[in-house]
Amino acid sequence: MLAAVLERFGNAAAEALAIKEVPEPVVGTGEVLVDVLATCIPPYAAEVFSGERRYPLEPPVISGVGAIGRVVRSSPDATRLRPGDLVWCDPTVRSRDDAVTPDITLQGWSSAGAGGVTLSRYFHDGPFAERMLVPTENVFPLGEVDEAELPRWAALVVLLVPYGGLLAADLRAGETVLVSGATGNFGSAGVAVALAMGAATVVCPGRNEAVLADLVARFGERVRPVVLTGDGDADRAAMQAAARGPVDVVLDLLPPSANAAVARAAAMTVRPYGRVVLMGGVGMLGGEDLALPYPWLMRNSVTVRGQWMYPRTANVGLINMIRSGVLDLARERVTVFPLVRANEAVRFAAAHGNPFDRTVLCPRTDLGERAAT
């Protein structure tokens, strides 16, 4: 089969991926082989492949993260999946020998800790290939979907991240959410998901006024934009004023390049007894710690929780939200590429990382020969 292989970390501007024939995976117990139909390329993929992000990938590796696929064959322990089923392949793979604190790897992408790296050496390869092998528990049926819409469904990999954070926050309909990093790729997805889950108001801080205006144009008056100035006290006051009431939940999705002071100002807008969920990359590249004040946390009974990715059940919940129309994929602006143009697609994704812009690789269909908008 054909695959795009990261043979070594190198210059992101070069041809980082080798397009070549590789052996087809062999299905074992507890595994499913799928034809890869569409996979979303993160805007920061070039930073991963260059080594700038220092992800614990071990080349050579077929990279990528999450995919829409069609079942080719499954092992005998799968009782419902059938060849031909259209499915979502969740990249969040958990070890099966510890139900309480399982090791986690993002198949073909990243890992947490030594155990995650060990797990990644088995479920090593991702979706930048015509076929991939996926753990049975990571395969979720989509039902009937128009083939022309499959590239939009690949946005699941982006939407699931903030959805997992909002589930961790126990968001309830009618509450006010502040999305820190709202003008970014994951943050803007968080705005869409929070509104779909019933948030009454979503406060959207950011520096990019054009993106903030676009969020308001897309979602209406439930979105409350705040242009950040860099003055922590002033920004915190502006965010609280924009909420026009208590902030129940703060979801942080700021990237590694963001200053911890920005995350701190956003977190400290939350009301007493409120919830703060940290999902971004602040501090991953060094720099100042978040350093929330102990007395403020204690006296206000604030809950602060870290959340990496999402529970398995989130896959089913988000698929149902999309199928019901509660969460509308029509907002996604999608550009698709065939597998043989994978390097071009990575460069395109880096240059087109605005909210709701998705660059999608389609290894096994003619969808890769045209663009969906």
mmCIF file of C-alpha atoms in Angstrom:
data_model
loop_
_atom_site.group_PDB
_atom_site.id
_atom_site.type_symbol
_atom_site.label_atom_id
_atom_site.label_comp_id
_atom_site.label_asym_id
_atom_site.label_seq_id
_atom_site.Cartn_x
_atom_site.Cartn_y
_atom_site.Cartn_z
ATOM 1 C CA MET A 1 0.000 0.000 0.000
ATOM 2 C CA LEU A 2 1.019 3.619 -0.439
ATOM 3 C CA ALA A 3 1.957 5.705 2.611
ATOM 4 C CA ALA A 4 3.559 9.017 3.562
ATOM 5 C CA VAL A 5 6.377 8.102 5.951
ATOM 6 C CA LEU A 6 8.240 10.408 8.316
ATOM 7 C CA GLU A 7 11.701 8.841 8.085
ATOM 8 C CA ARG A 8 13.412 11.422 10.299
ATOM 9 C CA PHE A 9 12.795 14.814 11.852
ATOM 10 C CA GLY A 10 14.048 17.579 9.609
ATOM 11 C CA ASN A 11 13.394 20.901 7.973
ATOM 12 C CA ALA A 12 9.653 21.613 7.851
ATOM 13 C CA ALA A 13 10.054 23.484 4.563
ATOM 14 C CA ALA A 14 11.585 20.410 2.888
ATOM 15 C CA GLU A 15 9.868 17.246 1.731
ATOM 16 C CA ALA A 16 9.549 15.835 5.244
ATOM 17 C CA LEU A 17 7.449 12.827 4.199
ATOM 18 C CA ALA A 18 8.572 10.046 1.868
ATOM 19 C CA ILE A 19 5.710 8.822 -0.350
ATOM 20 C CA LYS A 20 6.374 5.119 -0.888
ATOM 21 C CA GLU A 21 5.020 1.584 -0.855
ATOM 22 C CA VAL A 22 4.974 -0.171 2.542
ATOM 23 C CA PRO A 23 3.610 -3.546 3.715
ATOM 24 C CA GLU A 24 -0.093 -3.699 4.524
ATOM 25 C CA PRO A 25 -0.875 -4.182 8.257
ATOM 26 C CA VAL A 26 -1.907 -7.639 9.458
ATOM 27 C CA VAL A 27 -5.026 -7.811 11.633
ATOM 28 C CA GLY A 28 -4.619 -9.350 15.083
ATOM 29 C CA THR A 29 -7.037 -9.970 17.934
ATOM 30 C CA GLY A 30 -8.742 -6.785 19.082
ATOM 31 C CA GLU A 31 -7.865 -4.888 15.895
ATOM 32 C CA VAL A 32 -9.623 -3.530 12.807
ATOM 33 C CA LEU A 33 -8.160 -2.822 9.374
ATOM 34 C CA VAL A 34 -9.670 0.203 7.634
ATOM 35 C CA ASP A 35 -9.333 1.957 4.316
ATOM 36 C CA VAL A 36 -8.411 5.551 5.171
ATOM 37 C CA LEU A 37 -10.821 7.933 3.415
ATOM 38 C CA ALA A 38 -10.076 11.275 5.102
ATOM 39 C CA THR A 39 -7.734 12.575 7.791
ATOM 40 C CA CYS A 40 -7.397 16.150 9.012
ATOM 41 C CA ILE A 41 -3.868 17.617 9.064
ATOM 42 C CA PRO A 42 -3.288 19.896 12.092
ATOM 43 C CA PRO A 43 -1.888 23.346 11.207
ATOM 44 C CA TYR A 44 1.118 22.616 13.433
ATOM 45 C CA ALA A 45 2.019 19.330 11.707
ATOM 46 C CA ALA A 46 5.064 20.968 10.092
ATOM 47 C CA GLU A 47 6.331 21.866 13.585
ATOM 48 C CA VAL A 48 5.947 18.230 14.654
ATOM 49 C CA PHE A 49 7.754 16.869 11.599
ATOM 50 C CA SER A 50 10.599 19.374 11.937
ATOM 51 C CA GLY A 51 11.133 18.351 15.570
ATOM 52 C CA GLU A 52 10.304 21.847 16.833
ATOM 53 C CA ARG A 53 7.442 20.572 19.001
ATOM 54 C CA ARG A 54 9.573 17.748 20.431
ATOM 55 C CA TYR A 55 6.801 15.156 20.205
ATOM 56 C CA PRO A 56 7.887 11.651 21.266
ATOM 57 C CA LEU A 57 7.363 10.188 17.797
ATOM 58 C CA GLU A 58 9.876 7.547 16.788
ATOM 59 C CA PRO A 59 10.667 7.617 13.054
ATOM 60 C CA PRO A 60 10.254 5.889 10.740
ATOM 61 C CA VAL A 61 6.523 6.336 11.296
ATOM 62 C CA ILE A 62 3.385 6.770 9.229
ATOM 63 C CA SER A 63 2.056 9.824 11.009
ATOM 64 C CA GLY A 64 -1.307 11.618 11.146
ATOM 65 C CA VAL A 65 -3.968 11.793 13.832
ATOM 66 C CA GLY A 66 -7.457 10.279 13.565
ATOM 67 C CA ALA A 67 -9.339 9.339 10.410
ATOM 68 C CA ILE A 68 -12.602 8.629 8.680
ATOM 69 C CA GLY A 69 -12.370 5.131 7.235
ATOM 70 C CA ARG A 70 -14.215 2.111 5.926
ATOM 71 C CA VAL A 71 -13.844 -1.294 7.591
ATOM 72 C CA VAL A 72 -11.913 -3.830 5.538
ATOM 73 C CA ARG A 73 -11.820 -6.603 8.134
ATOM 74 C CA SER A 74 -11.984 -7.005 11.887
ATOM 75 C CA SER A 75 -10.900 -9.689 14.320
ATOM 76 C CA PRO A 76 -13.399 -12.307 15.632
ATOM 77 C CA ASP A 77 -13.911 -10.506 18.938
ATOM 78 C CA ALA A 78 -15.721 -7.620 17.168
ATOM 79 C CA THR A 79 -19.454 -8.380 17.380
ATOM 80 C CA ARG A 80 -21.009 -5.443 15.497
ATOM 81 C CA LEU A 81 -18.509 -4.023 13.024
ATOM 82 C CA ARG A 82 -18.888 -5.285 9.477
ATOM 83 C CA PRO A 83 -16.745 -4.892 6.327
ATOM 84 C CA GLY A 84 -17.895 -1.786 4.488
ATOM 85 C CA ASP A 85 -18.987 0.101 7.627
ATOM 86 C CA LEU A 86 -18.112 3.794 7.540
ATOM 87 C CA VAL A 87 -16.305 4.629 10.785
ATOM 88 C CA TRP A 88 -14.415 7.228 12.776
ATOM 89 C CA CYS A 89 -11.000 6.041 14.006
ATOM 90 C CA ASP A 90 -10.217 7.715 17.319
ATOM 91 C CA PRO A 91 -6.448 8.279 17.729
ATOM 92 C CA THR A 92 -6.560 8.203 21.551
ATOM 93 C CA VAL A 93 -5.332 4.679 22.276
ATOM 94 C CA ARG A 94 -5.299 3.484 25.889
ATOM 95 C CA SER A 95 -3.445 0.515 27.331
ATOM 96 C CA ARG A 96 -5.731 -2.391 28.177
ATOM 97 C CA ASP A 97 -3.980 -3.634 31.307
ATOM 98 C CA ASP A 98 -4.811 -0.771 33.708
ATOM 99 C CA ALA A 99 -8.401 0.415 33.983
ATOM 100 C CA VAL A 100 -7.612 3.147 36.530
ATOM 101 C CA THR A 101 -4.567 4.912 35.085
ATOM 102 C CA PRO A 102 -4.101 3.606 31.533
ATOM 103 C CA ASP A 103 -1.136 4.715 29.470
ATOM 104 C CA ILE A 104 -2.125 6.782 26.446
ATOM 105 C CA THR A 105 -0.722 7.257 22.975
ATOM 106 C CA LEU A 106 -2.147 9.296 20.120
ATOM 107 C CA GLN A 107 -1.697 6.789 17.322
ATOM 108 C CA GLY A 108 0.831 8.105 14.813
ATOM 109 C CA TRP A 109 1.181 11.408 16.647
ATOM 110 C CA SER A 110 2.227 11.689 20.317
ATOM 111 C CA SER A 111 2.338 9.921 23.685
ATOM 112 C CA ALA A 112 2.271 10.554 27.427
ATOM 113 C CA GLY A 113 5.137 9.148 29.489
ATOM 114 C CA ALA A 114 7.240 6.030 29.071
ATOM 115 C CA GLY A 115 4.192 3.755 29.041
ATOM 116 C CA GLY A 116 2.616 5.754 26.250
ATOM 117 C CA VAL A 117 5.781 5.457 24.180
ATOM 118 C CA THR A 118 5.817 1.699 24.753
ATOM 119 C CA LEU A 119 2.192 1.501 23.603
ATOM 120 C CA SER A 120 3.021 3.585 20.530
ATOM 121 C CA ARG A 121 5.610 1.044 19.416
ATOM 122 C CA TYR A 122 2.766 -1.399 18.765
ATOM 123 C CA PHE A 123 0.032 0.950 17.560
ATOM 124 C CA HIS A 124 2.740 2.894 15.808
ATOM 125 C CA ASP A 125 1.366 4.074 12.492
ATOM 126 C CA GLY A 126 -1.328 6.628 11.803
ATOM 127 C CA PRO A 127 -3.600 7.480 8.873
ATOM 128 C CA PHE A 128 -1.212 8.984 6.285
ATOM 129 C CA ALA A 129 -1.623 5.745 4.320
ATOM 130 C CA GLU A 130 -4.152 3.877 2.224
ATOM 131 C CA ARG A 131 -4.870 1.535 5.135
ATOM 132 C CA MET A 132 -4.295 1.556 8.878
ATOM 133 C CA LEU A 133 -4.702 -0.830 11.804
ATOM 134 C CA VAL A 134 -6.828 0.471 14.704
ATOM 135 C CA PRO A 135 -7.756 -1.007 18.112
ATOM 136 C CA THR A 136 -11.336 -2.309 17.975
ATOM 137 C CA GLU A 137 -12.458 -0.031 20.817
ATOM 138 C CA ASN A 138 -11.264 3.005 18.864
ATOM 139 C CA VAL A 139 -13.551 2.384 15.874
ATOM 140 C CA PHE A 140 -16.943 4.157 15.933
ATOM 141 C CA PRO A 141 -19.653 3.672 13.277
ATOM 142 C CA LEU A 142 -20.880 6.845 11.569
ATOM 143 C CA GLY A 143 -23.938 5.466 9.812
ATOM 144 C CA GLU A 144 -24.809 6.734 6.357
ATOM 145 C CA VAL A 145 -22.861 9.828 5.310
ATOM 146 C CA ASP A 146 -22.733 11.451 1.866
ATOM 147 C CA GLU A 147 -19.267 10.700 0.467
ATOM 148 C CA ALA A 148 -18.831 14.355 -0.484
ATOM 149 C CA GLU A 149 -19.156 15.260 3.215
ATOM 150 C CA LEU A 150 -16.445 12.893 4.469
ATOM 151 C CA PRO A 151 -13.677 15.550 4.478
ATOM 152 C CA ARG A 152 -15.797 17.697 6.788
ATOM 153 C CA TRP A 153 -16.294 14.755 9.147
ATOM 154 C CA ALA A 154 -12.512 14.543 9.499
ATOM 155 C CA ALA A 155 -12.844 17.695 11.657
ATOM 156 C CA LEU A 156 -13.927 15.339 14.457
ATOM 157 C CA VAL A 157 -10.277 15.214 15.546
ATOM 158 C CA VAL A 158 -10.366 18.967 16.255
ATOM 159 C CA LEU A 159 -13.877 19.188 17.704
ATOM 160 C CA LEU A 160 -13.374 16.265 20.093
ATOM 161 C CA VAL A 161 -10.623 18.035 22.031
ATOM 162 C CA PRO A 162 -12.705 20.963 23.371
ATOM 163 C CA TYR A 163 -15.697 18.652 23.709
ATOM 164 C CA GLY A 164 -13.616 16.536 26.070
ATOM 165 C CA GLY A 165 -12.706 19.637 28.057
ATOM 166 C CA LEU A 166 -16.312 20.786 28.330
ATOM 167 C CA LEU A 167 -17.383 17.311 29.454
ATOM 168 C CA ALA A 168 -14.625 17.431 32.098
ATOM 169 C CA ALA A 169 -16.033 20.784 33.234
ATOM 170 C CA ASP A 170 -19.518 19.259 33.473
ATOM 171 C CA LEU A 171 -20.899 22.112 31.368
ATOM 172 C CA ARG A 172 -24.628 22.555 31.775
ATOM 173 C CA ALA A 173 -27.094 24.228 29.447
ATOM 174 C CA GLY A 174 -27.506 27.914 30.252
ATOM 175 C CA GLU A 175 -24.038 28.405 31.737
ATOM 176 C CA THR A 176 -21.432 30.954 30.686
ATOM 177 C CA VAL A 177 -18.161 29.660 29.235
ATOM 178 C CA LEU A 178 -14.945 31.559 28.605
ATOM 179 C CA VAL A 179 -12.740 29.970 25.928
ATOM 180 C CA SER A 180 -9.143 31.098 26.393
ATOM 181 C CA GLY A 181 -7.549 30.857 22.962
ATOM 182 C CA ALA A 182 -10.873 31.341 21.164
ATOM 183 C CA THR A 183 -9.258 32.720 18.013
ATOM 184 C CA GLY A 184 -7.168 29.574 17.438
ATOM 185 C CA ASN A 185 -7.997 26.338 15.634
ATOM 186 C CA PHE A 186 -8.963 24.367 18.746
ATOM 187 C CA GLY A 187 -10.347 27.403 20.581
ATOM 188 C CA SER A 188 -12.777 28.353 17.830
ATOM 189 C CA ALA A 189 -13.922 24.725 17.720
ATOM 190 C CA GLY A 190 -14.503 25.050 21.464
ATOM 191 C CA VAL A 191 -16.772 28.037 20.861
ATOM 192 C CA ALA A 192 -18.857 26.024 18.377
ATOM 193 C CA VAL A 193 -19.079 22.989 20.661
ATOM 194 C CA ALA A 194 -19.939 25.018 23.787
ATOM 195 C CA LEU A 195 -22.809 26.694 21.971
ATOM 196 C CA ALA A 196 -24.010 23.340 20.625
ATOM 197 C CA MET A 197 -23.990 21.982 24.187
ATOM 198 C CA GLY A 198 -26.285 24.799 25.298
ATOM 199 C CA ALA A 199 -23.983 27.470 26.713
ATOM 200 C CA ALA A 200 -25.949 30.688 27.106
ATOM 201 C CA THR A 201 -22.879 32.863 26.550
ATOM 202 C CA VAL A 202 -19.361 32.202 25.307
ATOM 203 C CA VAL A 203 -16.750 34.856 26.107
ATOM 204 C CA CYS A 204 -14.064 34.903 23.413
ATOM 205 C CA PRO A 205 -10.817 36.715 24.294
ATOM 206 C CA GLY A 206 -8.125 37.230 21.670
ATOM 207 C CA ARG A 207 -5.923 39.714 19.850
ATOM 208 C CA ASN A 208 -7.121 39.046 16.304
ATOM 209 C CA GLU A 209 -10.058 41.409 15.871
ATOM 210 C CA ALA A 210 -10.955 40.016 12.451
ATOM 211 C CA VAL A 211 -11.328 36.492 13.843
ATOM 212 C CA LEU A 212 -13.342 37.763 16.803
ATOM 213 C CA ALA A 213 -15.687 39.582 14.419
ATOM 214 C CA ASP A 214 -16.019 36.396 12.356
ATOM 215 C CA LEU A 215 -17.010 34.405 15.451
ATOM 216 C CA VAL A 216 -19.761 36.919 16.192
ATOM 217 C CA ALA A 217 -20.920 36.843 12.567
ATOM 218 C CA ARG A 218 -21.059 33.037 12.625
ATOM 219 C CA PHE A 219 -22.737 32.472 15.973
ATOM 220 C CA GLY A 220 -24.540 35.686 16.897
ATOM 221 C CA GLU A 221 -24.985 37.569 20.134
ATOM 222 C CA ARG A 222 -24.291 34.585 22.399
ATOM 223 C CA VAL A 223 -20.618 35.178 21.518
ATOM 224 C CA ARG A 224 -18.998 38.005 23.495
ATOM 225 C CA PRO A 225 -15.624 39.072 22.023
ATOM 226 C CA VAL A 226 -12.866 40.695 24.077
ATOM 227 C CA VAL A 227 -9.783 42.251 22.481
ATOM 228 C CA LEU A 228 -6.827 41.520 24.754
ATOM 229 C CA THR A 229 -4.347 44.288 25.580
ATOM 230 C CA GLY A 230 -1.639 42.379 27.449
ATOM 231 C CA ASP A 231 -2.476 44.104 30.756
ATOM 232 C CA GLY A 232 -3.565 41.175 32.933
ATOM 233 C CA ASP A 233 -5.773 43.100 35.371
ATOM 234 C CA ALA A 234 -7.432 45.147 32.628
ATOM 235 C CA ASP A 235 -7.991 42.085 30.462
ATOM 236 C CA ARG A 236 -9.495 40.111 33.325
ATOM 237 C CA ALA A 237 -11.900 42.964 34.082
ATOM 238 C CA ALA A 238 -12.861 43.247 30.401
ATOM 239 C CA MET A 239 -13.557 39.517 30.145
ATOM 240 C CA GLN A 240 -15.713 39.545 33.271
ATOM 241 C CA ALA A 241 -17.616 42.577 31.987
ATOM 242 C CA ALA A 242 -18.231 40.895 28.631
ATOM 243 C CA ALA A 243 -19.793 37.900 30.381
ATOM 244 C CA ARG A 244 -22.481 40.194 31.886
ATOM 245 C CA GLY A 245 -22.675 37.834 34.814
ATOM 246 C CA PRO A 246 -20.689 35.046 36.491
ATOM 247 C CA VAL A 247 -18.298 32.949 34.410
ATOM 248 C CA ASP A 248 -19.120 29.335 35.234
ATOM 249 C CA VAL A 249 -16.439 27.565 33.178
ATOM 250 C CA VAL A 250 -13.054 28.571 31.759
ATOM 251 C CA LEU A 251 -11.639 26.299 29.060
ATOM 252 C CA ASP A 252 -7.994 26.997 28.254
ATOM 253 C CA LEU A 253 -6.825 25.972 24.766
ATOM 254 C CA LEU A 254 -3.908 28.349 24.324
ATOM 255 C CA PRO A 255 -0.959 27.065 22.236
ATOM 256 C CA PRO A 256 2.589 26.429 23.530
ATOM 257 C CA SER A 257 3.711 29.844 22.271
ATOM 258 C CA ALA A 258 1.261 31.672 24.577
ATOM 259 C CA ASN A 259 2.395 33.483 27.717
ATOM 260 C CA ALA A 260 1.260 31.968 31.005
ATOM 261 C CA ALA A 261 0.049 35.410 32.122
ATOM 262 C CA VAL A 262 -2.645 35.311 29.429
ATOM 263 C CA ALA A 263 -3.871 31.922 30.655
ATOM 264 C CA ARG A 264 -3.785 33.147 34.266
ATOM 265 C CA ALA A 265 -5.866 36.252 33.526
ATOM 266 C CA ALA A 266 -8.501 34.119 31.799
ATOM 267 C CA ALA A 267 -8.592 31.449 34.521
ATOM 268 C CA MET A 268 -9.119 34.052 37.238
ATOM 269 C CA THR A 269 -12.324 35.324 35.640
ATOM 270 C CA VAL A 270 -14.164 32.234 36.908
ATOM 271 C CA ARG A 271 -16.768 32.693 39.648
ATOM 272 C CA PRO A 272 -16.513 31.206 43.151
ATOM 273 C CA TYR A 273 -17.222 27.471 42.912
ATOM 274 C CA GLY A 274 -16.490 27.668 39.177
ATOM 275 C CA ARG A 275 -14.458 25.224 37.075
ATOM 276 C CA VAL A 276 -11.259 25.743 35.088
ATOM 277 C CA VAL A 277 -10.113 23.099 32.596
ATOM 278 C CA LEU A 278 -6.584 23.238 31.164
ATOM 279 C CA MET A 279 -6.103 21.620 27.742
ATOM 280 C CA GLY A 280 -3.621 23.888 25.955
ATOM 281 C CA GLY A 281 0.139 23.884 25.578
ATOM 282 C CA VAL A 282 1.208 26.705 27.899
ATOM 283 C CA GLY A 283 4.650 25.940 29.332
ATOM 284 C CA MET A 284 5.382 22.998 27.034
ATOM 285 C CA LEU A 285 8.233 24.906 25.414
ATOM 286 C CA GLY A 286 9.512 26.405 28.679
ATOM 287 C CA GLY A 287 8.748 29.788 30.193
ATOM 288 C CA GLU A 288 6.749 30.972 33.173
ATOM 289 C CA ASP A 289 4.481 28.635 35.112
ATOM 290 C CA LEU A 290 0.709 29.246 35.363
ATOM 291 C CA ALA A 291 1.027 29.980 39.125
ATOM 292 C CA LEU A 292 -2.587 30.507 40.214
ATOM 293 C CA PRO A 293 -2.775 32.094 43.695
ATOM 294 C CA TYR A 294 -3.330 29.556 46.461
ATOM 295 C CA PRO A 295 -5.572 31.851 48.586
ATOM 296 C CA TRP A 296 -7.754 32.689 45.571
ATOM 297 C CA LEU A 297 -8.229 29.015 44.719
ATOM 298 C CA MET A 298 -8.941 27.987 48.305
ATOM 299 C CA ARG A 299 -11.223 30.822 49.397
ATOM 300 C CA ASN A 300 -13.281 30.714 46.203
ATOM 301 C CA SER A 301 -13.520 26.899 46.111
ATOM 302 C CA VAL A 302 -12.391 26.909 42.490
ATOM 303 C CA THR A 303 -11.870 23.571 40.745
ATOM 304 C CA VAL A 304 -8.869 23.411 38.389
ATOM 305 C CA ARG A 305 -8.513 20.312 36.253
ATOM 306 C CA GLY A 306 -6.106 19.221 33.563
ATOM 307 C CA GLN A 307 -7.584 17.223 30.711
ATOM 308 C CA TRP A 308 -5.669 15.534 27.905
ATOM 309 C CA MET A 309 -7.993 14.524 25.064
ATOM 310 C CA TYR A 310 -11.386 13.007 26.014
ATOM 311 C CA PRO A 311 -13.143 9.837 27.234
ATOM 312 C CA ARG A 312 -14.153 7.131 24.722
ATOM 313 C CA THR A 313 -17.826 7.999 25.170
ATOM 314 C CA ALA A 314 -17.137 11.495 23.807
ATOM 315 C CA ASN A 315 -16.766 9.982 20.331
ATOM 316 C CA VAL A 316 -20.334 8.687 20.374
ATOM 317 C CA GLY A 317 -21.700 11.900 21.881
ATOM 318 C CA LEU A 318 -20.080 14.157 19.297
ATOM 319 C CA ILE A 319 -21.052 11.926 16.366
ATOM 320 C CA ASN A 320 -24.662 12.059 17.586
ATOM 321 C CA MET A 321 -24.502 15.857 17.927
ATOM 322 C CA ILE A 322 -23.361 16.146 14.318
ATOM 323 C CA ARG A 323 -25.862 13.648 12.940
ATOM 324 C CA SER A 324 -28.724 15.412 14.747
ATOM 325 C CA GLY A 325 -27.714 18.813 13.368
ATOM 326 C CA VAL A 326 -27.033 20.305 16.798
ATOM 327 C CA LEU A 327 -23.425 20.787 15.690
ATOM 328 C CA ASP A 328 -23.262 21.915 12.062
ATOM 329 C CA LEU A 329 -20.254 20.891 9.962
ATOM 330 C CA ALA A 330 -21.301 23.260 7.171
ATOM 331 C CA ARG A 331 -19.136 25.918 8.857
ATOM 332 C CA GLU A 332 -15.999 23.942 8.017
ATOM 333 C CA ARG A 333 -13.899 25.292 5.112
ATOM 334 C CA VAL A 334 -12.160 22.220 3.740
ATOM 335 C CA THR A 335 -9.338 21.823 1.231
ATOM 336 C CA VAL A 336 -8.444 18.262 0.296
ATOM 337 C CA PHE A 337 -5.309 16.637 -1.092
ATOM 338 C CA PRO A 338 -4.475 13.148 -2.366
ATOM 339 C CA LEU A 339 -1.869 11.099 -0.536
ATOM 340 C CA VAL A 340 0.801 11.701 -3.166
ATOM 341 C CA ARG A 341 0.648 15.426 -2.321
ATOM 342 C CA ALA A 342 1.028 14.919 1.430
ATOM 343 C CA ASN A 343 4.029 17.263 1.744
ATOM 344 C CA GLU A 344 2.174 20.011 -0.083
ATOM 345 C CA ALA A 345 -0.811 19.410 2.200
ATOM 346 C CA VAL A 346 1.349 19.818 5.330
ATOM 347 C CA ARG A 347 2.690 23.138 4.037
ATOM 348 C CA PHE A 348 -0.818 24.249 3.081
ATOM 349 C CA ALA A 349 -2.134 23.407 6.564
ATOM 350 C CA ALA A 350 0.616 25.519 8.165
ATOM 351 C CA ALA A 351 -0.377 28.505 6.008
ATOM 352 C CA HIS A 352 -4.133 28.029 6.488
ATOM 353 C CA GLY A 353 -4.658 27.456 10.189
ATOM 354 C CA ASN A 354 -7.433 29.981 10.773
ATOM 355 C CA PRO A 355 -10.587 28.969 12.646
ATOM 356 C CA PHE A 356 -12.692 26.430 10.747
ATOM 357 C CA ASP A 357 -10.007 25.993 8.052
ATOM 358 C CA ARG A 358 -9.332 22.265 7.608
ATOM 359 C CA THR A 359 -6.685 20.671 5.433
ATOM 360 C CA VAL A 360 -7.664 17.070 4.731
ATOM 361 C CA LEU A 361 -5.690 14.203 3.200
ATOM 362 C CA CYS A 362 -7.801 11.646 1.293
ATOM 363 C CA PRO A 363 -5.615 8.584 0.628
ATOM 364 C CA ARG A 364 -8.186 6.198 -0.874
ATOM 365 C CA THR A 365 -10.828 8.207 -2.732
ATOM 366 C CA ASP A 366 -11.075 10.667 -5.581
ATOM 367 C CA LEU A 367 -12.051 13.219 -2.946
ATOM 368 C CA GLY A 368 -8.341 13.914 -2.817
ATOM 369 C CA GLU A 369 -8.464 15.254 -6.374
ATOM 370 C CA ARG A 370 -10.818 18.096 -5.627
ATOM 371 C CA ALA A 371 -11.556 20.722 -2.967
ATOM 372 C CA ALA A 372 -14.711 20.962 -0.837
ATOM 373 C CA THR A 373 -15.673 24.410 0.390
#
